[in-house]
Coordinates of C-alpha atoms and ligand atoms in Angstrom, one line a residue:
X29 CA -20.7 -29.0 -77.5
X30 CA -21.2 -30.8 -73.8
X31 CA -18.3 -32.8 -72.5
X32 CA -20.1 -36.1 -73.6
X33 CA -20.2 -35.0 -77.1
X34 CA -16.6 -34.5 -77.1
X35 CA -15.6 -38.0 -76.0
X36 CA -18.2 -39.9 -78.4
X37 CA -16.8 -37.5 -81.3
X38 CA -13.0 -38.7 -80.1
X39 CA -14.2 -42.2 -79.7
X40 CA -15.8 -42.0 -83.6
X41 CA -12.9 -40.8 -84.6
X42 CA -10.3 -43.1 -83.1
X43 CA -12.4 -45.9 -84.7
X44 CA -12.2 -44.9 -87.4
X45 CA -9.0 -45.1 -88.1
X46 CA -9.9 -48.5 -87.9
X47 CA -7.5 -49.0 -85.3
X48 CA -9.3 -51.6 -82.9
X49 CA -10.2 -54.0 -85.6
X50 CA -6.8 -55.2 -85.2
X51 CA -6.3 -58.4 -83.0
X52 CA -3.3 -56.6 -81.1
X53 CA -5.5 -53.9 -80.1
X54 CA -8.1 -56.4 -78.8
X55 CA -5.5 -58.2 -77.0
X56 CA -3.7 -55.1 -75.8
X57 CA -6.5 -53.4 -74.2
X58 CA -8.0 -57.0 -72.6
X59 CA -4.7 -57.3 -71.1
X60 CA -5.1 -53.5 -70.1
X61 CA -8.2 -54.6 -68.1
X62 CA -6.6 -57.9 -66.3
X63 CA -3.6 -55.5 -65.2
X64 CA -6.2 -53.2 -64.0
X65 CA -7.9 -56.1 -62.1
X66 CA -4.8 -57.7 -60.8
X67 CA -2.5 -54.7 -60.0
X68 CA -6.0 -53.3 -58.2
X69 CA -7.6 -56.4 -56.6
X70 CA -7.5 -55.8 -52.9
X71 CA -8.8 -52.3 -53.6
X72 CA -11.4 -53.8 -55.9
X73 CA -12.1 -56.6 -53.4
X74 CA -12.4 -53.4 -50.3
X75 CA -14.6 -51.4 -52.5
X76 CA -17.4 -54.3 -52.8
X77 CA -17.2 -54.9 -49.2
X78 CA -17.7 -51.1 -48.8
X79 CA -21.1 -50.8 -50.6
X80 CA -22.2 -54.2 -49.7
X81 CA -20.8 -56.0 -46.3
X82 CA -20.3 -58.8 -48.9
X83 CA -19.1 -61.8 -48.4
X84 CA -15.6 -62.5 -50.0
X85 CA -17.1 -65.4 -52.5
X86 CA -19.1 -62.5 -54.2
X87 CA -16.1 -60.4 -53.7
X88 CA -13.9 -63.2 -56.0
X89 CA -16.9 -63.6 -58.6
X90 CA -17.0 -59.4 -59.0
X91 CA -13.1 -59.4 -59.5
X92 CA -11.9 -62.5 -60.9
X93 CA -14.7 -63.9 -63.1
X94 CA -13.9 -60.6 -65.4
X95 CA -10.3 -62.2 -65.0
X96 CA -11.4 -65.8 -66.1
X97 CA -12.9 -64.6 -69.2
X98 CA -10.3 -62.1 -70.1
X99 CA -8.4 -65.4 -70.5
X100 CA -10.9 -67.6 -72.6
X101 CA -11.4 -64.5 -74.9
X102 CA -7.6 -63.9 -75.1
X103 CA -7.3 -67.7 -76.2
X104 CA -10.4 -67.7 -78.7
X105 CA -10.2 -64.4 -80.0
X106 CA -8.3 -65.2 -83.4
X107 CA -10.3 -68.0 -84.5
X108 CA -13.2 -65.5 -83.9
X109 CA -12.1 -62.8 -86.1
X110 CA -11.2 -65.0 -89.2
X111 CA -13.9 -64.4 -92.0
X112 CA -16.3 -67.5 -92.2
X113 CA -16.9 -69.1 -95.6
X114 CA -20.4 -69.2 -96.8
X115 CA -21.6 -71.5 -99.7
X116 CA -22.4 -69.9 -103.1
X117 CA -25.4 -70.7 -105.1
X118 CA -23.9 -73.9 -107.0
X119 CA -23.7 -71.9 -110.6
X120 CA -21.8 -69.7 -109.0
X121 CA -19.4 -72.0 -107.2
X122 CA -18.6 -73.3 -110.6
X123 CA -18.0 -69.7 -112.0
X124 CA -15.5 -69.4 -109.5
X125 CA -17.3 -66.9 -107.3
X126 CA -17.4 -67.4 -103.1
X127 CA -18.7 -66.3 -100.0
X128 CA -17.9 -64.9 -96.6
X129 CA -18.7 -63.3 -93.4
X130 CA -16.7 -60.6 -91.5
X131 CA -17.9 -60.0 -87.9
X132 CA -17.6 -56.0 -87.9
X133 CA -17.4 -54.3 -84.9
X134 CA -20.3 -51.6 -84.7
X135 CA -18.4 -48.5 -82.9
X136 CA -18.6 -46.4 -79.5
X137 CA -20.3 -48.7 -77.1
X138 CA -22.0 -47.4 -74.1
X139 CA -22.4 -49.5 -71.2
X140 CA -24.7 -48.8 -68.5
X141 CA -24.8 -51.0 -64.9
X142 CA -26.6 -52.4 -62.4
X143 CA -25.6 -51.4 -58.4
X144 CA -25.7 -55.2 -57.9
X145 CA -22.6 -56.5 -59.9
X146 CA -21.1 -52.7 -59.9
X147 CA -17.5 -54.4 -61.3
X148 CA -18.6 -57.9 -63.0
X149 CA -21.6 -56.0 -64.8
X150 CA -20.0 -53.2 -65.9
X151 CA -16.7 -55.5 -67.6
X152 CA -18.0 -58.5 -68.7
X153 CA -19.8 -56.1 -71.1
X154 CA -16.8 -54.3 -71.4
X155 CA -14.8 -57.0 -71.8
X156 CA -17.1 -58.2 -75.0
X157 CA -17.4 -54.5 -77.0
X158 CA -13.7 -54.9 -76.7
X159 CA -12.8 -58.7 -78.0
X160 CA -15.8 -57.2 -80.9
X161 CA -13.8 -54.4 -81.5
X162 CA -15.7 -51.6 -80.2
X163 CA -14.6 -48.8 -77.6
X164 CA -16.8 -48.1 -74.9
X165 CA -17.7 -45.6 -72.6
X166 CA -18.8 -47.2 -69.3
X167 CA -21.7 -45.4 -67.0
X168 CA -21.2 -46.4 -63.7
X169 CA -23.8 -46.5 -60.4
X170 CA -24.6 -44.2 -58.5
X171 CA -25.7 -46.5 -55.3
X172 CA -22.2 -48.3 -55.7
X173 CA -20.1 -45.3 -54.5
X174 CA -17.3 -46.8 -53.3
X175 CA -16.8 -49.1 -56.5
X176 CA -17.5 -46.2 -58.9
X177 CA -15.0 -43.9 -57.3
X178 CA -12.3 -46.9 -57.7
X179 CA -13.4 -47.1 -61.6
X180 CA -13.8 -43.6 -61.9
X181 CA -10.1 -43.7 -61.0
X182 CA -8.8 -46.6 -62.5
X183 CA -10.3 -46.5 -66.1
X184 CA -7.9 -43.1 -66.9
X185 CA -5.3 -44.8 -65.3
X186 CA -5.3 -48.1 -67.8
X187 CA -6.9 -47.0 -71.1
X188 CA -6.8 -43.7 -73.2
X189 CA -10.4 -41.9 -73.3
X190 CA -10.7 -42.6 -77.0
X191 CA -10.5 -46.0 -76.5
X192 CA -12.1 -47.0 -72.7
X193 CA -13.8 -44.0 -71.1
X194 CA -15.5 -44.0 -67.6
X195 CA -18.6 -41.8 -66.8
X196 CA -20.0 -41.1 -63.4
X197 CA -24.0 -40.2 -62.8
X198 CA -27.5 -40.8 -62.3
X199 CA -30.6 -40.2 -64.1
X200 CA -29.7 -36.8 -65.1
X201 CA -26.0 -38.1 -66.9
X202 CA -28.0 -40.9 -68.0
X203 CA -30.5 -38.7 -69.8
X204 CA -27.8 -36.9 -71.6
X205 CA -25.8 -39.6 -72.8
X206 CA -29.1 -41.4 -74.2
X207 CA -29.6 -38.2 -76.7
X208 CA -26.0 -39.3 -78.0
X209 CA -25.8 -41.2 -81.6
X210 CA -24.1 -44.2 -79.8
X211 CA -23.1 -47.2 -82.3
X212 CA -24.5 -49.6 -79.5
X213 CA -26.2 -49.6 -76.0
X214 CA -25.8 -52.5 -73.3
X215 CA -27.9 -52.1 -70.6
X216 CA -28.3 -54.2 -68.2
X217 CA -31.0 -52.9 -65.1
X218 CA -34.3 -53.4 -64.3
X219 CA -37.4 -53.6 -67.1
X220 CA -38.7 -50.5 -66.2
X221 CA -35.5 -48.6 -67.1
X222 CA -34.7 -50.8 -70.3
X223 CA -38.1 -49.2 -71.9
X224 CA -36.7 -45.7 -71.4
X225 CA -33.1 -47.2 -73.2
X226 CA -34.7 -48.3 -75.8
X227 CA -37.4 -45.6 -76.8
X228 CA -34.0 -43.4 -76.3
X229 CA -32.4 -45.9 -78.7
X230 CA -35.0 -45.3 -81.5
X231 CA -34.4 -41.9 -81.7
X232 CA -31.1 -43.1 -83.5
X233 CA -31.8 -46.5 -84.5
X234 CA -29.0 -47.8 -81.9
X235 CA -29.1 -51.4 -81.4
X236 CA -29.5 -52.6 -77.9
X237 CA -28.5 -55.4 -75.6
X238 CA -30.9 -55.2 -72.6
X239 CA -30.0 -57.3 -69.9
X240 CA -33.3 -57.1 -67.3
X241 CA -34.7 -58.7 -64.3
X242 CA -38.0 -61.0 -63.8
X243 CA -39.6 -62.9 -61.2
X244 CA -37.7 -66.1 -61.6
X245 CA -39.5 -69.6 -61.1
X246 CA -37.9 -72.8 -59.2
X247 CA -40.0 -75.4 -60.0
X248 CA -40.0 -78.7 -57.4
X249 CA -41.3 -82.0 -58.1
X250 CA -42.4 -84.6 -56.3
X251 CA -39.3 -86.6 -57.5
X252 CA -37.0 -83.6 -56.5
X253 CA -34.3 -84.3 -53.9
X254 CA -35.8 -81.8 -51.7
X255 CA -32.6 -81.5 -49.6
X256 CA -30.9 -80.5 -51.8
X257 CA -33.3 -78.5 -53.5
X258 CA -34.1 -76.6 -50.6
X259 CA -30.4 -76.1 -49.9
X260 CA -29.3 -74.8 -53.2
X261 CA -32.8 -72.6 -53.5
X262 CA -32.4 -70.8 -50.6
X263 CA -28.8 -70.4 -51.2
X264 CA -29.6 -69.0 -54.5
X265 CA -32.4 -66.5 -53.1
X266 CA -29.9 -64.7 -50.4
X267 CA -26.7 -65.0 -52.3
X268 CA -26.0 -60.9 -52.4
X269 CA -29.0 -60.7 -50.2
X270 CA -30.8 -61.5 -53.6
X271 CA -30.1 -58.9 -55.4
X272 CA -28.5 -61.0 -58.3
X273 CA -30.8 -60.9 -61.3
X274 CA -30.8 -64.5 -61.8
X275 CA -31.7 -65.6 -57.9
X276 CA -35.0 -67.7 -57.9
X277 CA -38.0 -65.1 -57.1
X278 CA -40.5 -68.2 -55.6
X279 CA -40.2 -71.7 -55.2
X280 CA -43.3 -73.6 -56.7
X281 CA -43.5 -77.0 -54.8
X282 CA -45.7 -80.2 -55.3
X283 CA -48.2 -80.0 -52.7
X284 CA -47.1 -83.6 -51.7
X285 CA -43.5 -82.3 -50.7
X286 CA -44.0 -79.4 -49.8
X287 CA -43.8 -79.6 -45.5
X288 CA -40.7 -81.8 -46.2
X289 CA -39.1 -78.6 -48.7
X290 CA -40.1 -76.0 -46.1
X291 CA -38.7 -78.1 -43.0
X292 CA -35.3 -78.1 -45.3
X293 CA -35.5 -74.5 -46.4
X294 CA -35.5 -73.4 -42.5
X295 CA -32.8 -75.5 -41.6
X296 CA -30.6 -74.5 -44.7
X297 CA -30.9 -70.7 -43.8
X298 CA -29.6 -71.8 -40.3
X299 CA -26.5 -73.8 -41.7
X300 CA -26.0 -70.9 -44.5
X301 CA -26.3 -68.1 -42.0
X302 CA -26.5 -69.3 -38.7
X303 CA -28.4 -67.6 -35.9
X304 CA -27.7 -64.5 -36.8
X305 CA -27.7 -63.5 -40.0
X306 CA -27.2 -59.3 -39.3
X307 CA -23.8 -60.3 -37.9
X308 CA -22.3 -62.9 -40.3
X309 CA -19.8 -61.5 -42.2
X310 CA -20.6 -63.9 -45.1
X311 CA -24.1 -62.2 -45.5
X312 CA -24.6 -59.0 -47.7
X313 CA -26.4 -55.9 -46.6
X314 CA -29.3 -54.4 -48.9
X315 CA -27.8 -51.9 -51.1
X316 CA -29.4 -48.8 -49.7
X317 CA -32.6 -47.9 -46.8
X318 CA -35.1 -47.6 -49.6
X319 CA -34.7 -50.8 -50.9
X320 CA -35.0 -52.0 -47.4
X321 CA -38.6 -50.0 -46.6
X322 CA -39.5 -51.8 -50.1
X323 CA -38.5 -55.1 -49.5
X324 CA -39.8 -55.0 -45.8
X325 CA -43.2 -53.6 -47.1
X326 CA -43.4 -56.9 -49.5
X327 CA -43.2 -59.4 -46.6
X328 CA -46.7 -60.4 -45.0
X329 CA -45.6 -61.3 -41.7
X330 CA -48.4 -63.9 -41.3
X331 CA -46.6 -66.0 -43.4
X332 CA -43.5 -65.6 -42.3
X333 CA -41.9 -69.2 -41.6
X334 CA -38.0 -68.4 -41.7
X335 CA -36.5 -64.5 -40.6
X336 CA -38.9 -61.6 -41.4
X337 CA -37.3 -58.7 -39.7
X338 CA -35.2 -55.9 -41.3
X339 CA -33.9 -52.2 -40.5
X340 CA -32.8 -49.5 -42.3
X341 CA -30.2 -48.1 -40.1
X342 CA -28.2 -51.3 -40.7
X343 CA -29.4 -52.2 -44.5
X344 CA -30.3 -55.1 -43.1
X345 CA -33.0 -57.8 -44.2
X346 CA -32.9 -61.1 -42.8
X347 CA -33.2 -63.9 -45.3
X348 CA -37.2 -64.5 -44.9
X349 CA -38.9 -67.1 -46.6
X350 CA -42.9 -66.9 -46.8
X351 CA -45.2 -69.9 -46.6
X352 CA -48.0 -70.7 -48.1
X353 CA -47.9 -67.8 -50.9
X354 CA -50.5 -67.2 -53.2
X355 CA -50.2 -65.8 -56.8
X356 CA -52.6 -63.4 -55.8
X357 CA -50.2 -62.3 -52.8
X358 CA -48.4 -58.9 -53.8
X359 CA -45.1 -60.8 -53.2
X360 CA -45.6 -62.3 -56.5
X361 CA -46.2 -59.1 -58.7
X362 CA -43.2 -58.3 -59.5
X363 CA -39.5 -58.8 -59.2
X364 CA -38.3 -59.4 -55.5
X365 CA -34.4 -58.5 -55.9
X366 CA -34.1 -58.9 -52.1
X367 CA -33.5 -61.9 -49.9
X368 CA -37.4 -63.1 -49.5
X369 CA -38.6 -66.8 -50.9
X370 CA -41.9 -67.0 -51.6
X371 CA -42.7 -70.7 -51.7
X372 CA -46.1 -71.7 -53.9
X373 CA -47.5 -75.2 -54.0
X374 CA -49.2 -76.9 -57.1
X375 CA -51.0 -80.0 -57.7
X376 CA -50.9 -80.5 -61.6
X377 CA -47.9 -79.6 -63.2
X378 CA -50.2 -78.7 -66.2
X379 CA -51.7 -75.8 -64.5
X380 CA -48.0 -74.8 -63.0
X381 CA -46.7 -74.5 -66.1
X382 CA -49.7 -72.1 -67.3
X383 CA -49.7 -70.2 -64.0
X384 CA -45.7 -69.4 -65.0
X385 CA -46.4 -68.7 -68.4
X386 CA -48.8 -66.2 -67.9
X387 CA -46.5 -64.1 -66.1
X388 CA -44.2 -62.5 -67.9
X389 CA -41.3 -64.3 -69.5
X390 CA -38.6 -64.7 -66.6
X391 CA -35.1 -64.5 -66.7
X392 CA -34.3 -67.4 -65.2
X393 CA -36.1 -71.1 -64.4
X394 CA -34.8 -74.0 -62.8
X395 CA -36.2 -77.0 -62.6
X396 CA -35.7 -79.8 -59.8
X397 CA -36.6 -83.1 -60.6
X398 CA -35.1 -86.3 -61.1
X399 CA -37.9 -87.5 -63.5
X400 CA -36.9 -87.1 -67.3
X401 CA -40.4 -86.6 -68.6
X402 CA -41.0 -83.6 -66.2
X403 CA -38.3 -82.3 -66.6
X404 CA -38.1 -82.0 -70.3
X405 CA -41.8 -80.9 -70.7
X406 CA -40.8 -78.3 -68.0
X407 CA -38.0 -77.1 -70.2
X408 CA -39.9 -77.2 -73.4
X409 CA -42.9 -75.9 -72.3
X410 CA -42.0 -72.5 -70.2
X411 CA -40.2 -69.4 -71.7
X412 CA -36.9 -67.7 -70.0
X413 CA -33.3 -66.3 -70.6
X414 CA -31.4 -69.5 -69.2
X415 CA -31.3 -71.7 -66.2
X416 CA -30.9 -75.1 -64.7
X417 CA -31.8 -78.2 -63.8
X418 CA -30.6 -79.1 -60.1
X419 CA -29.1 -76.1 -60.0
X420 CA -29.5 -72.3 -59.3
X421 CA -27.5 -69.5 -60.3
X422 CA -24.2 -70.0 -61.6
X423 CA -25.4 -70.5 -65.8
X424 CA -23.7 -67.1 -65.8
X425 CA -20.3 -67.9 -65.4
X426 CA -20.1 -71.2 -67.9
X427 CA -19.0 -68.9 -70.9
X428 CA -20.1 -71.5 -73.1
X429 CA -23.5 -71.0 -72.4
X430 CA -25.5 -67.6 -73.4
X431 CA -26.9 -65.1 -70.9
X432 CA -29.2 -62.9 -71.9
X433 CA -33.5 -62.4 -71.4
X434 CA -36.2 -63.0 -73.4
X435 CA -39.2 -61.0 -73.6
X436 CA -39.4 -58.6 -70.8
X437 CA -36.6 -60.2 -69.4
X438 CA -34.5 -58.7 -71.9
X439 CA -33.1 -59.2 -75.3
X440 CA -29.8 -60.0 -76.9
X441 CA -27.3 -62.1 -75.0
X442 CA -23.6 -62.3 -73.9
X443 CA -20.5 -64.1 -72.7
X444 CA -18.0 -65.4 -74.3
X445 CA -18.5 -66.0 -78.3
X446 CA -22.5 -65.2 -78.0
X447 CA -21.4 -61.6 -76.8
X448 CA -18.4 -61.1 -79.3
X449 CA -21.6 -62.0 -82.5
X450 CA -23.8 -59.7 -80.7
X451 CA -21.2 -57.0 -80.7
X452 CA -20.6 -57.4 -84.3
X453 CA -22.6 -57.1 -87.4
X454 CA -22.6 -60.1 -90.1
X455 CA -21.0 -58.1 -92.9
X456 CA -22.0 -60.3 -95.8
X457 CA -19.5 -60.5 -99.0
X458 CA -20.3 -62.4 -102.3
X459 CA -16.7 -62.6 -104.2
X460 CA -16.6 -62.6 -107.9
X461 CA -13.2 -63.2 -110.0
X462 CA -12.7 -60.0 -112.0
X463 CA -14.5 -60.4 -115.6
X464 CA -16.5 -63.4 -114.5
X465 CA -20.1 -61.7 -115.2
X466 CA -23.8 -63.3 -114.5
X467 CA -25.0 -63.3 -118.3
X468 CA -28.5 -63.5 -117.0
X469 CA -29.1 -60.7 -114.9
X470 CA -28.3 -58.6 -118.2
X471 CA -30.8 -57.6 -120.7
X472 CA -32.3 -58.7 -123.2
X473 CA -34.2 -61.2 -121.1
X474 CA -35.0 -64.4 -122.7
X475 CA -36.4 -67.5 -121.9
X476 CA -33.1 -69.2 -121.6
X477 CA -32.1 -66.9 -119.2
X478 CA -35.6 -66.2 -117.3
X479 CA -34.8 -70.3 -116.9
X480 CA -31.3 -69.7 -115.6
X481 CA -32.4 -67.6 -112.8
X482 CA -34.1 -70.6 -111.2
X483 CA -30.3 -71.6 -110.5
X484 CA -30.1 -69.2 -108.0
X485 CA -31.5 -72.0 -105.2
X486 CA -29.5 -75.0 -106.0
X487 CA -26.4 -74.7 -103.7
Ligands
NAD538 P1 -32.1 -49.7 -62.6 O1 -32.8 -50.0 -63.8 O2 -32.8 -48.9 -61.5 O3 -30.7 -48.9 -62.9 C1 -29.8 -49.3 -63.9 C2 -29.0 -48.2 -64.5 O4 -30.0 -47.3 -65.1 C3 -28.3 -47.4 -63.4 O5 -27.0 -47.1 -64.0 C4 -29.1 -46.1 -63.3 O6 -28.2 -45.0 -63.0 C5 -29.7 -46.0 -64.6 N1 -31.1 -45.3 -64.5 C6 -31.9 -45.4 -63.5 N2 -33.0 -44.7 -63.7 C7 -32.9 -44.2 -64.9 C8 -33.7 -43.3 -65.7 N3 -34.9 -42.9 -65.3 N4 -33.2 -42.9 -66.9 C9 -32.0 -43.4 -67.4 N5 -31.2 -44.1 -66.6 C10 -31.6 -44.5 -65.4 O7 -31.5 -51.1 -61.9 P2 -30.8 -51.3 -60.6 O8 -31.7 -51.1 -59.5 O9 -29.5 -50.6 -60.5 O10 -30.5 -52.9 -60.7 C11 -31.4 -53.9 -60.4 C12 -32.1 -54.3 -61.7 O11 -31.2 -54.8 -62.6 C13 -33.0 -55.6 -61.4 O12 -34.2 -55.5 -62.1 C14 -32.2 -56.7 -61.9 O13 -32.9 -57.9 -62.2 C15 -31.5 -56.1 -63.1 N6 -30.3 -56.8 -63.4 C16 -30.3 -57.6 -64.5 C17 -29.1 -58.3 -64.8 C18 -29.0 -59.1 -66.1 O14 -27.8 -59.5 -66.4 N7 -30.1 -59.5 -66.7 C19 -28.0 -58.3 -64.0 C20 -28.1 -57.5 -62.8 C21 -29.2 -56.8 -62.5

């Protein structure tokens, strides 16, 4: 038996004993993970710096956004776990019979990440097989070295194997793990990866979270306030360098505004960055040299109206935004992840909104408008995980919202309560008093009670 065996057969075990359906072990193991965080956080903060030159506002999102909703879940958690009545059929109200609904937690949860988000991607999942009850076994990245090595140490340090187990590895660990009958699978990575989870998945009819990428739209109208707009969309494209799955991929302006939203992108990389972007400390380096050859080989340098250059020595790309891009241009095929704004134009927001929805379903959208009909018709009419209006980015941390894809952009969602019901299954209980029998479902069948099963639908 392989060493990955072992700790899913000692995770299967330990739950069931049926241990972690208990709200102290919830509570006891989340405050596990904020001790971790806290006792940890300059480390933790050092480690992200390490694999990224970040800047320390990414730094505090990696670390203390799994803090922030260690909290909310801690506060919510027992209101969550109480079974939820469900009406009964009316006849059977009357017989004395009721209904409820226990969230059950599904088992050993594996959790695979992302090298963007090595520490926030890997708990916030983490953080909601937990509050669901579940133990996990978390698969850290390989291009975050410096962060896995910390949580490669950490985990044994805070939780006991059977409940929170750490795994280290690439493809090849990966592979192995995936022949495994977990109880779930959350993945969050890039679409091309999230097929190979889920075929994997079949094989044992795991269910799956799959958090994925897409090439995400920011719409601009003619009503926009492009300052603003500009600021907030360029922001949101080099943030990490743009490797943040929910960055806007392309801005797609109203021809009417669209000089004005290029003269305002340019000068908001300036105040963002300054002159030079390779030497501010508050701008991230590309994770690794390939992605650096890949994202350089995406930009056309003729239309190159902000940054451009890039090395591989220093992982460096310089936030670069393109202008005028067509759809036909091979910076809109797929996916960016990489600090490069492609800015379209349109004329009827009609044909916009079929040019986005026949690409595949994004991720994210945002809209910037200031006009209520566009903006709703914008809203209703595309497809994607989650987004804004006047505003890029940050859905993700407002727990009360859900994040998650749709389409290849994912499926199933998280945070907050929306994770905690996606972590559990609806167990479904009809109640009857002892002795109080349904005369009709028993033979011999006559009219009377062939009429009484019609009572089934009056509630
Ligand atoms: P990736 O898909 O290359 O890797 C993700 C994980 O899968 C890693 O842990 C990696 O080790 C593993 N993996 C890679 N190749 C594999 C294979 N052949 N078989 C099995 N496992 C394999 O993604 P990435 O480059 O690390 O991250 C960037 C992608 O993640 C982008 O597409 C981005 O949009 C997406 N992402 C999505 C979210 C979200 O919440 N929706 C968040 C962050 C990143």
């Amino acid at each position: 038996m392989n060493k990955y065996q072992e700790l899913l057969n000692r995770q299967k075990s330990y739950f069931n004993t049926s241990i972690t359906k208990s709200l102290e072990w919830r509570i006891g193991q989340l405050d596990r993970m904020a001790g971790m965080l806290k006792e940890n956080m300059n480390e933790f903060y050092q480690t992200v710096s390490q694999d990224f030159k970040t800047a320390i506002s990414e730094q505090v999102f990696e670390v203390n956004a799994p803090l922030g909703i260690i909290e909310l879940v801690k506060s919510e958690l027992k209101n969550w776990l109480k079974p939820i009545p469900a009406a009964v059929p009316k006849f059977l109200a009357d017989a004395g019979y009721s209904g409820a609904i226990q969230r059950d937690p599904f088992g050993s949860t594996l959790i695979i990440g992302p090298f963007n988000g090595p520490i926030l991607l890997l708990l916030y999942p983490a953080i909601t097989a937990i509050s669901a009850g579940n133990t996990v076994v978390l698969k850290t990245s390989v291009d975050t070295p410096a962060t896995s090595a910390l949580l490669d140490k950490l985990i044994p340090q805070y939780f006991e194997p059977e409940a929170v187990a750490v795994v280290s590895g690439g493809v090849e660990e990966v592979t192995e793990l995936l022949k495994l009958p977990f109880d779930f699978i959350f993945f969050t990575g890039s679409a091309r990866v999230g097929k190979i989870i889920l075929r994997a998945a079949a094989e044992h009819l795991t269910p799956v979270v799959l958090e994925l990428g897409g090439h995400n739209p920011a719409v601009i109208d003619e009503t926009a306030d492009i300052a603003d707009a500009a600021k907030k969309i360029v922001w949101g494209a080099t943030t990490w360098a743009g490797q943040f799955c929910a960055s806007p991929g392309y801005a797609y302006v109203h021809e009417s505004v669209a000089e004005e939203f290029v003269k305002e992108a340019k000068k908001a990389v300036v105040e963002l960055y300054g002159d030079d972007p390779k030497n501010n400390p508050d701008y991230s380096s590309i994770i690794n040299a390939g992605h650096v050859k890949r994202l350089a080989g995406l930009i056309d340098q003729s239309k190159v109206v902000a940054g451009g250059e890039s090395s591989e020595a220093e992982r460096y790309v310089a936030p670069t935004l393109l202008y005028p891009v067509a759809w036909e241009d091979k910076i809109m095929e797929d996916e960016i992840f990489g600090p490069i704004l492609p800015i379209l134009t349109y004329t009827n927001l009609d044909k916009a909104i079929s040019n986005i929805n026949n690409a595949p379903k994004p991720l994210a959208t945002y809209v910037f408008s200031t006009d209520k009909t566009n903006t709703d018709k914008l809203l209703k009419s595309l497809s994607f995980g989650g987004g804004g209006v006047n505003i890029v980015n940050v859905q993700l941390f407002v727990a009360t919202l859900p994040f998650g894809g749709v389409g290849s952009s994912g499926m199933g969602n998280y945070v907050g309560k929306f994770g905690f019901d996606s972590l559990t299954n609806p167990k479904s209980i009809l109640i009857s008093p002892a002795g109080a029998a349904i005369d009709h479902l028993y033979p011999p069948y006559t009219m009377d009670k062939l009429q009484a099963l019609n009572n089934w639908f009056e509630y």
